[in-house]
Short mmCIF file of C-alpha atoms and ligand atoms in Angstrom, two decimals:
data_model
loop_
_atom_site.label_atom_id
_atom_site.label_comp_id
_atom_site.label_asym_id
_atom_site.label_seq_id
_atom_site.Cartn_x
_atom_site.Cartn_y
_atom_site.Cartn_z
CA MET A 1 5.05 -8.72 8.92
CA ALA A 2 2.87 -5.49 10.26
CA GLU A 3 4.66 -6.52 13.76
CA LEU A 4 7.91 -5.13 12.13
CA VAL A 5 6.37 -1.85 11.86
CA GLN A 6 4.61 -1.95 14.91
CA GLN A 7 7.68 -2.78 16.60
CA TYR A 8 9.28 0.36 15.54
CA LEU A 9 6.45 2.39 16.59
CA ASP A 10 6.09 0.89 20.09
CA GLN A 11 9.99 1.50 20.23
CA ILE A 12 9.74 4.78 19.34
CA ARG A 13 7.11 5.91 21.46
CA ASP A 14 8.58 4.08 24.29
CA GLU A 15 11.89 6.51 23.99
CA HIS A 16 9.88 9.60 24.55
CA ALA A 17 7.44 8.18 27.28
CA GLY A 18 9.81 9.01 30.22
CA VAL A 19 9.63 12.75 28.99
CA THR A 20 7.52 14.72 31.15
CA ASP A 21 8.72 18.45 30.27
CA GLY A 22 5.84 20.92 29.56
CA ALA A 23 2.60 21.61 30.91
CA VAL A 24 -1.03 20.97 29.78
CA ALA A 25 -3.03 23.95 28.35
CA SER A 26 -4.68 25.66 31.35
CA TYR A 27 -6.54 28.75 29.88
CA ILE A 28 -9.72 26.68 30.44
CA PRO A 29 -10.18 24.23 33.12
CA GLU A 30 -11.48 21.54 31.06
CA LEU A 31 -8.51 21.27 29.09
CA ALA A 32 -6.11 20.99 32.26
CA ASN A 33 -8.54 18.18 33.09
CA VAL A 34 -6.76 15.43 31.16
CA ASP A 35 -4.38 12.71 32.34
CA PRO A 36 -0.86 14.48 31.36
CA MET A 37 0.73 11.30 30.62
CA GLY A 38 -1.56 10.42 27.92
CA PHE A 39 0.35 9.50 24.78
CA GLY A 40 -0.94 7.89 21.81
CA LEU A 41 0.84 7.42 18.23
CA SER A 42 -1.04 6.26 14.91
CA LEU A 43 0.30 6.04 11.62
CA SER A 44 -1.79 5.29 8.25
CA SER A 45 -0.49 3.93 5.31
CA SER A 46 -1.69 5.60 2.06
CA ASP A 47 -3.79 2.30 1.56
CA GLY A 48 -5.49 2.84 4.67
CA PHE A 49 -3.88 0.41 6.90
CA VAL A 50 -3.32 1.81 10.77
CA TYR A 51 -0.94 1.17 13.04
CA GLU A 52 -1.34 2.22 16.69
CA SER A 53 0.64 2.55 19.84
CA GLY A 54 -0.23 3.56 23.60
CA ASP A 55 -3.53 5.74 23.81
CA ALA A 56 -4.70 5.66 20.38
CA ALA A 57 -8.19 5.49 21.30
CA THR A 58 -8.13 8.28 23.80
CA GLU A 59 -10.28 11.12 22.54
CA PHE A 60 -9.12 14.98 22.91
CA THR A 61 -10.11 18.08 21.23
CA ILE A 62 -8.77 18.80 17.75
CA GLN A 63 -8.19 22.70 18.40
CA SER A 64 -5.99 24.14 16.12
CA ILE A 65 -5.53 20.97 13.77
CA SER A 66 -8.96 22.00 12.71
CA LYS A 67 -7.14 24.95 10.57
CA PRO A 68 -6.07 23.33 8.06
CA PHE A 69 -9.03 21.26 7.31
CA THR A 70 -11.46 24.34 7.39
CA TYR A 71 -9.04 26.29 5.15
CA ALA A 72 -9.17 23.28 2.55
CA LEU A 73 -12.92 23.38 2.99
CA ALA A 74 -13.23 27.39 2.19
CA LEU A 75 -10.82 26.74 -0.66
CA ASP A 76 -12.96 23.97 -1.84
CA GLN A 77 -16.42 25.72 -1.40
CA ALA A 78 -15.53 29.35 -1.97
CA GLY A 79 -12.44 28.97 -4.43
CA HIS A 80 -9.23 29.96 -4.08
CA ASP A 81 -9.64 33.29 -5.54
CA ALA A 82 -12.15 34.36 -2.82
CA VAL A 83 -9.95 32.68 -0.29
CA ASP A 84 -6.75 34.52 -1.13
CA ALA A 85 -8.75 37.90 -1.19
CA LYS A 86 -9.00 37.46 2.55
CA ILE A 87 -6.02 35.36 3.83
CA GLY A 88 -2.52 35.38 3.19
CA VAL A 89 -0.19 32.55 2.93
CA GLU A 90 2.99 33.90 4.53
CA PRO A 91 4.32 32.50 7.91
CA SER A 92 3.68 35.09 10.39
CA GLY A 93 6.64 34.12 12.86
CA GLU A 94 4.12 35.19 16.05
CA ALA A 95 2.32 33.28 18.25
CA PHE A 96 -0.98 31.68 17.16
CA ASN A 97 -3.35 34.09 19.01
CA GLU A 98 -1.37 37.11 17.89
CA ILE A 99 -3.98 39.96 17.26
CA SER A 100 -2.56 40.80 13.92
CA VAL A 101 -3.04 41.48 10.04
CA ASP A 102 -0.78 41.86 7.60
CA ASP A 103 0.55 45.59 7.19
CA THR A 104 -0.32 46.31 3.65
CA THR A 105 -3.36 43.73 2.81
CA LYS A 106 -4.74 44.24 6.45
CA THR A 107 -5.80 40.41 5.95
CA PRO A 108 -4.57 37.68 8.43
CA LYS A 109 -1.14 36.51 7.18
CA ASN A 110 -1.84 32.76 7.17
CA PRO A 111 -4.54 30.58 7.89
CA MET A 112 -2.77 28.49 10.44
CA ILE A 113 -2.87 31.54 13.14
CA ASN A 114 -6.19 32.27 14.70
CA ALA A 115 -6.59 35.22 12.96
CA GLY A 116 -6.51 33.54 9.33
CA ALA A 117 -8.69 30.51 11.05
CA ILE A 118 -11.32 32.84 11.88
CA ALA A 119 -11.31 34.24 8.68
CA ALA A 120 -11.72 30.93 7.09
CA VAL A 121 -14.49 29.79 8.89
CA SER A 122 -16.56 32.93 7.82
CA LEU A 123 -15.64 31.84 4.07
CA VAL A 124 -17.40 28.31 4.64
CA PRO A 125 -20.89 28.53 3.02
CA GLY A 126 -23.84 28.65 5.30
CA ALA A 127 -26.94 30.65 5.90
CA THR A 128 -26.67 30.33 9.88
CA PRO A 129 -24.01 29.01 12.45
CA ASP A 130 -25.45 25.87 12.43
CA ASP A 131 -25.56 25.23 8.62
CA ARG A 132 -21.73 26.40 8.49
CA PHE A 133 -20.74 24.10 11.50
CA GLY A 134 -22.73 21.22 9.83
CA CYS A 135 -20.43 21.61 6.73
CA ILE A 136 -17.31 21.81 8.84
CA HIS A 137 -18.22 18.77 10.90
CA GLU A 138 -19.50 16.71 7.89
CA PHE A 139 -15.90 17.43 6.19
CA TYR A 140 -13.54 16.62 9.27
CA SER A 141 -15.56 13.30 9.95
CA ALA A 142 -15.33 12.61 6.05
CA CYS A 143 -11.52 12.94 6.48
CA ALA A 144 -11.22 11.03 9.51
CA GLY A 145 -13.87 8.22 8.15
CA ARG A 146 -16.16 8.02 11.11
CA ARG A 147 -18.61 10.61 12.64
CA LEU A 148 -16.72 12.88 15.03
CA ASP A 149 -18.40 14.13 18.30
CA ILE A 150 -18.17 17.62 19.99
CA ASP A 151 -16.64 18.24 23.57
CA HIS A 152 -19.60 20.40 24.80
CA ALA A 153 -17.63 21.20 27.96
CA VAL A 154 -14.82 22.38 26.02
CA TYR A 155 -16.97 24.61 23.50
CA ALA A 156 -18.96 26.29 26.24
CA SER A 157 -15.81 27.00 28.15
CA GLU A 158 -14.10 28.36 25.25
CA LYS A 159 -17.11 30.54 24.47
CA ALA A 160 -17.34 31.87 27.42
CA THR A 161 -13.53 32.73 27.86
CA GLY A 162 -12.67 33.59 24.47
CA SER A 163 -11.96 37.53 24.74
CA ARG A 164 -8.58 37.29 22.72
CA ASN A 165 -10.29 35.31 19.98
CA ARG A 166 -13.37 38.02 20.13
CA ALA A 167 -10.66 40.70 19.71
CA ILE A 168 -9.28 39.29 16.53
CA ALA A 169 -12.51 38.51 15.04
CA TYR A 170 -14.05 42.32 15.57
CA MET A 171 -10.69 43.48 14.69
CA LEU A 172 -10.98 41.41 11.26
CA GLN A 173 -14.76 42.67 10.77
CA SER A 174 -13.05 46.19 11.09
CA PHE A 175 -10.90 45.50 8.39
CA GLY A 176 -13.53 43.84 6.23
CA VAL A 177 -12.38 40.55 6.50
CA LEU A 178 -15.22 39.06 7.81
CA GLY A 179 -18.25 38.37 5.93
CA ASP A 180 -20.55 37.82 8.76
CA GLU A 181 -21.09 38.85 12.53
CA PRO A 182 -17.82 38.32 14.40
CA ASP A 183 -19.82 36.40 17.11
CA ASP A 184 -21.46 33.89 14.42
CA VAL A 185 -18.27 33.38 13.36
CA LEU A 186 -16.82 32.72 16.35
CA ASP A 187 -19.19 30.34 17.80
CA VAL A 188 -18.35 28.10 14.95
CA TYR A 189 -14.68 28.25 15.28
CA PHE A 190 -15.04 27.29 19.06
CA ARG A 191 -17.20 24.30 18.34
CA GLN A 192 -14.86 23.33 15.57
CA CYS A 193 -11.79 23.36 17.95
CA SER A 194 -13.72 21.29 20.48
CA ILE A 195 -14.08 18.27 18.03
CA LYS A 196 -13.04 15.23 19.43
CA VAL A 197 -10.44 13.06 17.74
CA THR A 198 -7.90 10.11 18.40
CA SER A 199 -4.57 10.01 17.33
CA THR A 200 -5.95 7.38 15.06
CA ASP A 201 -8.43 10.01 13.54
CA LEU A 202 -5.62 12.41 12.90
CA ALA A 203 -3.52 9.70 11.23
CA ARG A 204 -6.44 8.85 9.15
CA MET A 205 -6.95 12.89 8.44
CA ALA A 206 -3.51 13.13 7.53
CA ALA A 207 -3.83 9.99 5.26
CA THR A 208 -6.41 11.42 3.49
CA LEU A 209 -4.13 14.67 2.70
CA ALA A 210 -1.21 12.21 1.72
CA ARG A 211 -3.59 11.02 -0.81
CA GLY A 212 -4.56 14.42 -2.24
CA GLY A 213 -7.98 14.26 -0.84
CA ILE A 214 -9.10 10.64 -1.12
CA ASN A 215 -9.95 9.05 2.49
CA PRO A 216 -7.74 5.90 1.85
CA ALA A 217 -9.99 3.87 4.51
CA THR A 218 -13.21 4.66 2.80
CA GLY A 219 -12.28 5.15 -0.77
CA ARG A 220 -14.18 8.70 -0.75
CA ARG A 221 -12.92 11.79 -2.42
CA VAL A 222 -13.47 14.78 -0.04
CA THR A 223 -11.81 17.40 -1.75
CA ASP A 224 -9.53 17.70 -4.71
CA ALA A 225 -5.70 17.72 -5.25
CA LYS A 226 -5.13 21.30 -5.87
CA VAL A 227 -6.78 22.02 -2.42
CA VAL A 228 -4.75 19.61 -0.64
CA GLN A 229 -1.64 21.01 -2.28
CA ARG A 230 -2.47 24.73 -0.72
CA ALA A 231 -3.26 23.35 2.58
CA LEU A 232 -0.08 21.22 2.78
CA SER A 233 1.85 24.26 1.69
CA VAL A 234 0.76 26.38 4.67
CA MET A 235 1.22 23.25 6.98
CA VAL A 236 4.97 23.39 5.71
CA THR A 237 5.52 27.18 6.41
CA CYS A 238 2.93 27.97 8.98
CA GLY A 239 1.84 24.63 10.73
CA MET A 240 3.89 24.74 13.96
CA TYR A 241 3.56 28.79 14.24
CA ASP A 242 6.98 30.22 15.17
CA ALA A 243 8.63 26.84 15.22
CA ALA A 244 8.00 26.46 11.57
CA GLY A 245 11.63 26.76 10.40
CA ASP A 246 13.20 24.30 13.04
CA TRP A 247 10.17 21.89 12.11
CA VAL A 248 10.72 22.15 8.29
CA SER A 249 14.64 21.56 8.86
CA ALA A 250 14.54 18.74 11.82
CA VAL A 251 11.25 16.74 10.79
CA GLY A 252 10.12 17.84 7.24
CA LEU A 253 6.86 17.01 7.25
CA PRO A 254 3.80 19.14 6.56
CA ALA A 255 2.29 19.46 10.14
CA LYS A 256 -0.39 20.93 12.40
CA SER A 257 -0.76 20.98 16.19
CA GLY A 258 -3.15 21.84 18.50
CA VAL A 259 -3.24 22.94 22.20
CA GLY A 260 -5.45 19.86 23.21
CA GLY A 261 -2.03 17.91 22.40
CA GLY A 262 -2.30 16.58 19.14
CA ILE A 263 -0.07 16.85 16.15
CA ILE A 264 -0.63 15.73 12.50
CA ALA A 265 1.85 15.09 10.06
CA VAL A 266 1.74 14.26 6.33
CA LEU A 267 4.13 12.41 4.13
CA PRO A 268 2.66 13.34 0.75
CA GLY A 269 1.70 10.28 -1.45
CA GLN A 270 2.71 7.92 1.44
CA LEU A 271 1.39 8.16 4.76
CA GLY A 272 -0.28 10.09 7.61
CA ILE A 273 0.73 10.40 11.36
CA GLY A 274 -1.43 11.40 14.54
CA VAL A 275 0.27 11.88 17.93
CA TYR A 276 -1.33 12.57 21.26
CA SER A 277 0.36 14.03 24.26
CA PRO A 278 -1.12 16.92 26.18
CA LEU A 279 2.31 18.45 27.78
CA LEU A 280 3.05 21.38 25.57
CA ASP A 281 5.94 23.64 24.84
CA ALA A 282 5.88 27.36 25.52
CA LYS A 283 4.65 27.71 21.90
CA GLY A 284 1.77 25.31 22.34
CA ASN A 285 3.28 22.53 20.77
CA SER A 286 3.06 18.92 22.23
CA VAL A 287 6.53 18.37 23.64
CA ARG A 288 6.61 14.56 23.22
CA GLY A 289 4.69 14.72 20.10
CA VAL A 290 7.48 16.99 18.49
CA ARG A 291 10.00 14.57 19.82
CA VAL A 292 8.17 11.86 18.35
CA CYS A 293 7.87 13.34 14.79
CA ARG A 294 11.35 14.18 14.48
CA SER A 295 12.19 10.50 15.45
CA LEU A 296 9.98 8.87 13.35
CA SER A 297 11.32 11.26 10.33
CA GLU A 298 15.04 10.21 11.30
CA LYS A 299 14.57 6.56 11.94
CA LEU A 300 11.90 6.38 9.23
CA GLY A 301 13.51 8.61 6.61
CA LEU A 302 10.59 10.62 6.22
CA HIS A 303 11.82 14.07 5.59
CA PHE A 304 10.00 14.98 2.55
CA LEU A 305 13.14 16.87 1.04
CA THR A 306 15.29 13.83 0.95
CA VAL A 307 16.88 13.18 -2.04
CA THR A 308 17.42 9.57 -2.38
CA ARG A 309 17.32 8.84 -5.89
CA GLU A 310 17.00 10.42 -9.09
CA SER A 311 13.21 10.08 -9.50
CA CYS A 312 13.28 10.65 -13.33
CA SER A 313 14.80 7.79 -14.82
CA ALA A 314 11.71 6.84 -17.12
CA ILE A 315 13.47 5.22 -20.09
CA ARG A 316 13.75 1.25 -18.90
CA ALA A 317 15.04 -0.12 -21.90
CA ARG A 318 16.15 1.31 -25.39
CA TYR A 319 17.07 -1.05 -28.22
CA ASP A 320 16.86 -1.47 -32.06
CA VAL A 321 14.07 -4.18 -33.54
CA CYS A 322 15.78 -3.81 -36.81
CA ASP A 323 18.23 -1.52 -38.68
CA GLY A 324 16.51 2.14 -38.43
CA VAL A 325 14.04 1.27 -36.00
CA ARG A 326 14.83 2.02 -32.34
CA VAL A 327 12.51 1.18 -29.15
CA TYR A 328 12.33 3.39 -26.06
CA GLU A 329 10.22 1.79 -23.36
CA LEU A 330 9.15 3.92 -20.63
CA HIS A 331 7.93 3.19 -16.92
CA GLY A 332 7.16 4.46 -13.71
CA ASP A 333 5.55 7.76 -12.96
CA LEU A 334 6.42 10.18 -15.79
CA LEU A 335 5.97 14.03 -14.61
CA PHE A 336 8.15 16.83 -16.33
CA ALA A 337 11.43 15.91 -15.59
CA GLY A 338 11.12 12.52 -16.64
CA ALA A 339 9.64 13.50 -19.96
CA GLU A 340 12.50 16.04 -20.38
CA GLN A 341 14.93 13.33 -20.24
CA VAL A 342 13.17 11.05 -22.90
CA LEU A 343 12.74 13.79 -25.40
CA ARG A 344 16.42 14.53 -25.05
CA THR A 345 17.69 11.03 -25.22
CA ILE A 346 15.50 10.46 -28.41
CA GLU A 347 16.83 13.70 -29.91
CA ARG A 348 20.65 12.72 -29.16
CA ASP A 349 19.90 9.30 -30.81
CA ARG A 350 18.55 11.12 -34.04
CA ASP A 351 20.75 10.00 -36.20
CA ASP A 352 20.73 6.41 -35.47
CA TYR A 353 17.36 5.79 -36.45
CA ARG A 354 14.52 6.63 -39.14
CA ILE A 355 11.56 5.64 -36.82
CA ALA A 356 11.52 6.05 -33.03
CA ILE A 357 9.11 3.74 -30.93
CA LEU A 358 8.00 5.01 -27.78
CA GLU A 359 6.50 2.21 -25.73
CA VAL A 360 4.46 3.74 -22.54
CA SER A 361 2.40 0.65 -21.35
CA ARG A 362 4.19 0.24 -18.31
CA VAL A 363 4.08 4.05 -17.24
CA ASP A 364 1.81 4.10 -14.22
CA ASP A 365 1.06 7.79 -13.96
CA ILE A 366 1.58 10.82 -16.45
CA ASN A 367 0.94 14.38 -15.91
CA ASP A 368 -0.62 17.05 -18.26
CA ALA A 369 2.86 18.52 -18.90
CA ALA A 370 4.55 15.15 -19.67
CA ARG A 371 1.52 14.22 -21.85
CA GLU A 372 2.06 17.36 -24.10
CA MET A 373 5.87 17.06 -24.30
CA LEU A 374 5.27 13.40 -25.60
CA ALA A 375 2.69 14.05 -27.68
CA GLY A 376 4.63 17.01 -29.25
CA MET A 377 7.51 14.80 -30.03
CA ARG A 378 6.27 13.29 -33.54
CA THR A 379 6.02 17.00 -34.90
CA VAL A 380 9.75 17.32 -33.79
CA LEU A 381 10.89 14.00 -35.40
CA ASN A 382 8.97 14.99 -38.61
CA THR A 383 10.59 18.42 -38.75
CA ALA A 384 13.63 16.45 -38.81
CA GLY A 385 12.99 14.13 -41.46
CA LYS A 386 12.25 11.20 -38.94
CA GLU A 387 8.87 9.24 -37.76
CA GLY A 388 7.82 8.64 -33.92
CA PHE A 389 5.49 5.72 -33.52
CA LEU A 390 3.54 5.24 -30.00
CA VAL A 391 2.64 2.32 -28.39
CA ASP A 392 0.04 3.28 -26.01
CA PRO A 393 -2.80 0.50 -25.41
CA ASP A 394 -4.16 2.68 -22.38
CA ASN A 395 -4.33 5.80 -24.21
CA LYS A 396 -1.92 7.03 -21.49
CA VAL A 397 -0.41 9.84 -23.76
CA VAL A 398 -3.04 10.04 -26.51
CA ARG A 399 -6.66 10.42 -25.22
CA PRO A 400 -9.40 8.56 -26.87
CA ALA A 401 -10.85 12.02 -28.24
CA SER A 402 -7.69 12.57 -30.26
CA GLU A 403 -6.80 9.37 -31.30
CA GLN A 404 -7.72 10.09 -35.04
CA ASP A 405 -4.96 12.82 -35.09
CA TYR A 406 -2.63 9.87 -34.21
CA ASP A 407 -3.97 7.44 -37.18
CA ALA A 408 -1.31 5.17 -38.53
CA VAL A 409 1.26 6.06 -35.62
CA LEU A 410 -0.67 4.56 -32.64
CA PHE A 411 -0.61 1.03 -31.80
CA SER A 412 -1.60 -1.15 -29.06
CA THR A 413 1.36 -3.58 -29.17
CA LEU A 414 5.01 -3.37 -29.80
CA ASP A 415 5.06 -6.06 -32.38
CA ASP A 416 2.32 -4.24 -34.56
CA ALA A 417 4.37 -0.98 -34.26
CA ALA A 418 7.80 -2.83 -35.21
CA GLU A 419 6.02 -4.45 -38.23
CA ALA A 420 4.41 -1.39 -39.44
CA ALA A 421 8.00 0.21 -39.03
CA ARG A 422 9.38 -2.34 -40.93
CA ARG A 423 7.09 -2.08 -43.68
CA ARG A 424 7.13 1.65 -43.85
CA LEU A 425 11.46 1.37 -44.35
CA ASP A 426 10.76 -1.13 -46.71
CA ARG A 427 8.41 0.85 -48.84
CA HIS A 428 10.49 3.82 -48.76
CA GLY A 429 13.46 2.06 -49.32
N1 LIG B 1 -8.78 27.09 20.77
C1 LIG B 1 -7.60 27.58 20.85
C2 LIG B 1 -7.73 29.24 20.52
O1 LIG B 1 -8.44 29.24 19.37
C3 LIG B 1 -6.89 26.57 19.84
C4 LIG B 1 -5.22 27.35 19.89
C5 LIG B 1 -4.51 26.21 19.69
O2 LIG B 1 -4.65 24.73 19.52
N2 LIG B 1 -3.30 26.75 19.39
O3 LIG B 1 -7.12 29.82 21.10
#
């Protein structure tokens, strides 16, 4: 069956293989030295199965695709407040190497342009540049699921020629944004940009973000979901530089490009994509990479704002087990909107029952908001002279610690709950 998906990818890659627009990055000779026609496409499912098409094993430097990962690492290690004090989250509409800070805060506008990325490097803890880089290198490798190498020639060349980045780092120092020596921070930044990846590594790194910080291939958690949520947010708003608006409209996937020719794209909860093609457009985004992502999104329906169905029909069945006792069976993932609908339905039916039984054993996932709303339902029913029973064998709504608060209304099977409801009605006439 995997051939079907493979055919899709091969077909989409073939469609764009003839495109020769754009030019390879040439600000350092090492980047100009690549095969301009190199073209790889990889897709990782959220459970870690990887499809590859074309030059998916060709290594190239990660360049700016490093930015969301170092930002995530800084958030993880230094905390959101410390990071927010030094780096904004507003799209700049500027080129990636603009020498700029926000007019009022005097901090970089976002972590996806060089200014913000250099500031993010300085927020990663480490007593020496080696320590700091070690932490970054380890993090990227954990996201990719293998030990990544460095392209030493690219690193040396970036370091020898990086006047513009030096200008940015010294500017940041003058505004008090860098907690360390500009040249030490830059050294780590140049090293992180020189880490070598394949399109498959990128797909795996993307899948790790898609899974909220768990690498699906290794099963290892590399960071938490809150950090990933923030990293994906800035990828949506600033990931494709000044092409961000066009990207969100046409492709609709949090993404990041690099001048090495890579693009990473994430469909949260579903999959990760990595593309490699070193011919770049004027903004520094891979020409074929952008086109492939556009096609993938269109043909496979990956736009993250696609509204396919109401995602909150949480009630799978509603029936009476006897006169006065109504059962509501819930299923699927229960978040705020679903819980709201459940409460409203139970409230609307109130004249039809004396005891409502909420059966939640088929609920897959539930968040804190939904949990609190369902837990609070009983109080509301009691105020109206009704009772609410809960069938919750796996403690999805009622946490084991608070089980005693639900004494007499918490059951492990629907039969037990129905029996108890009947007895109670008999007792009370
Ligand atoms: N090393 C490059 C730089 O800092 C990365 C830029 C990019 O990939 N857009 O200029």
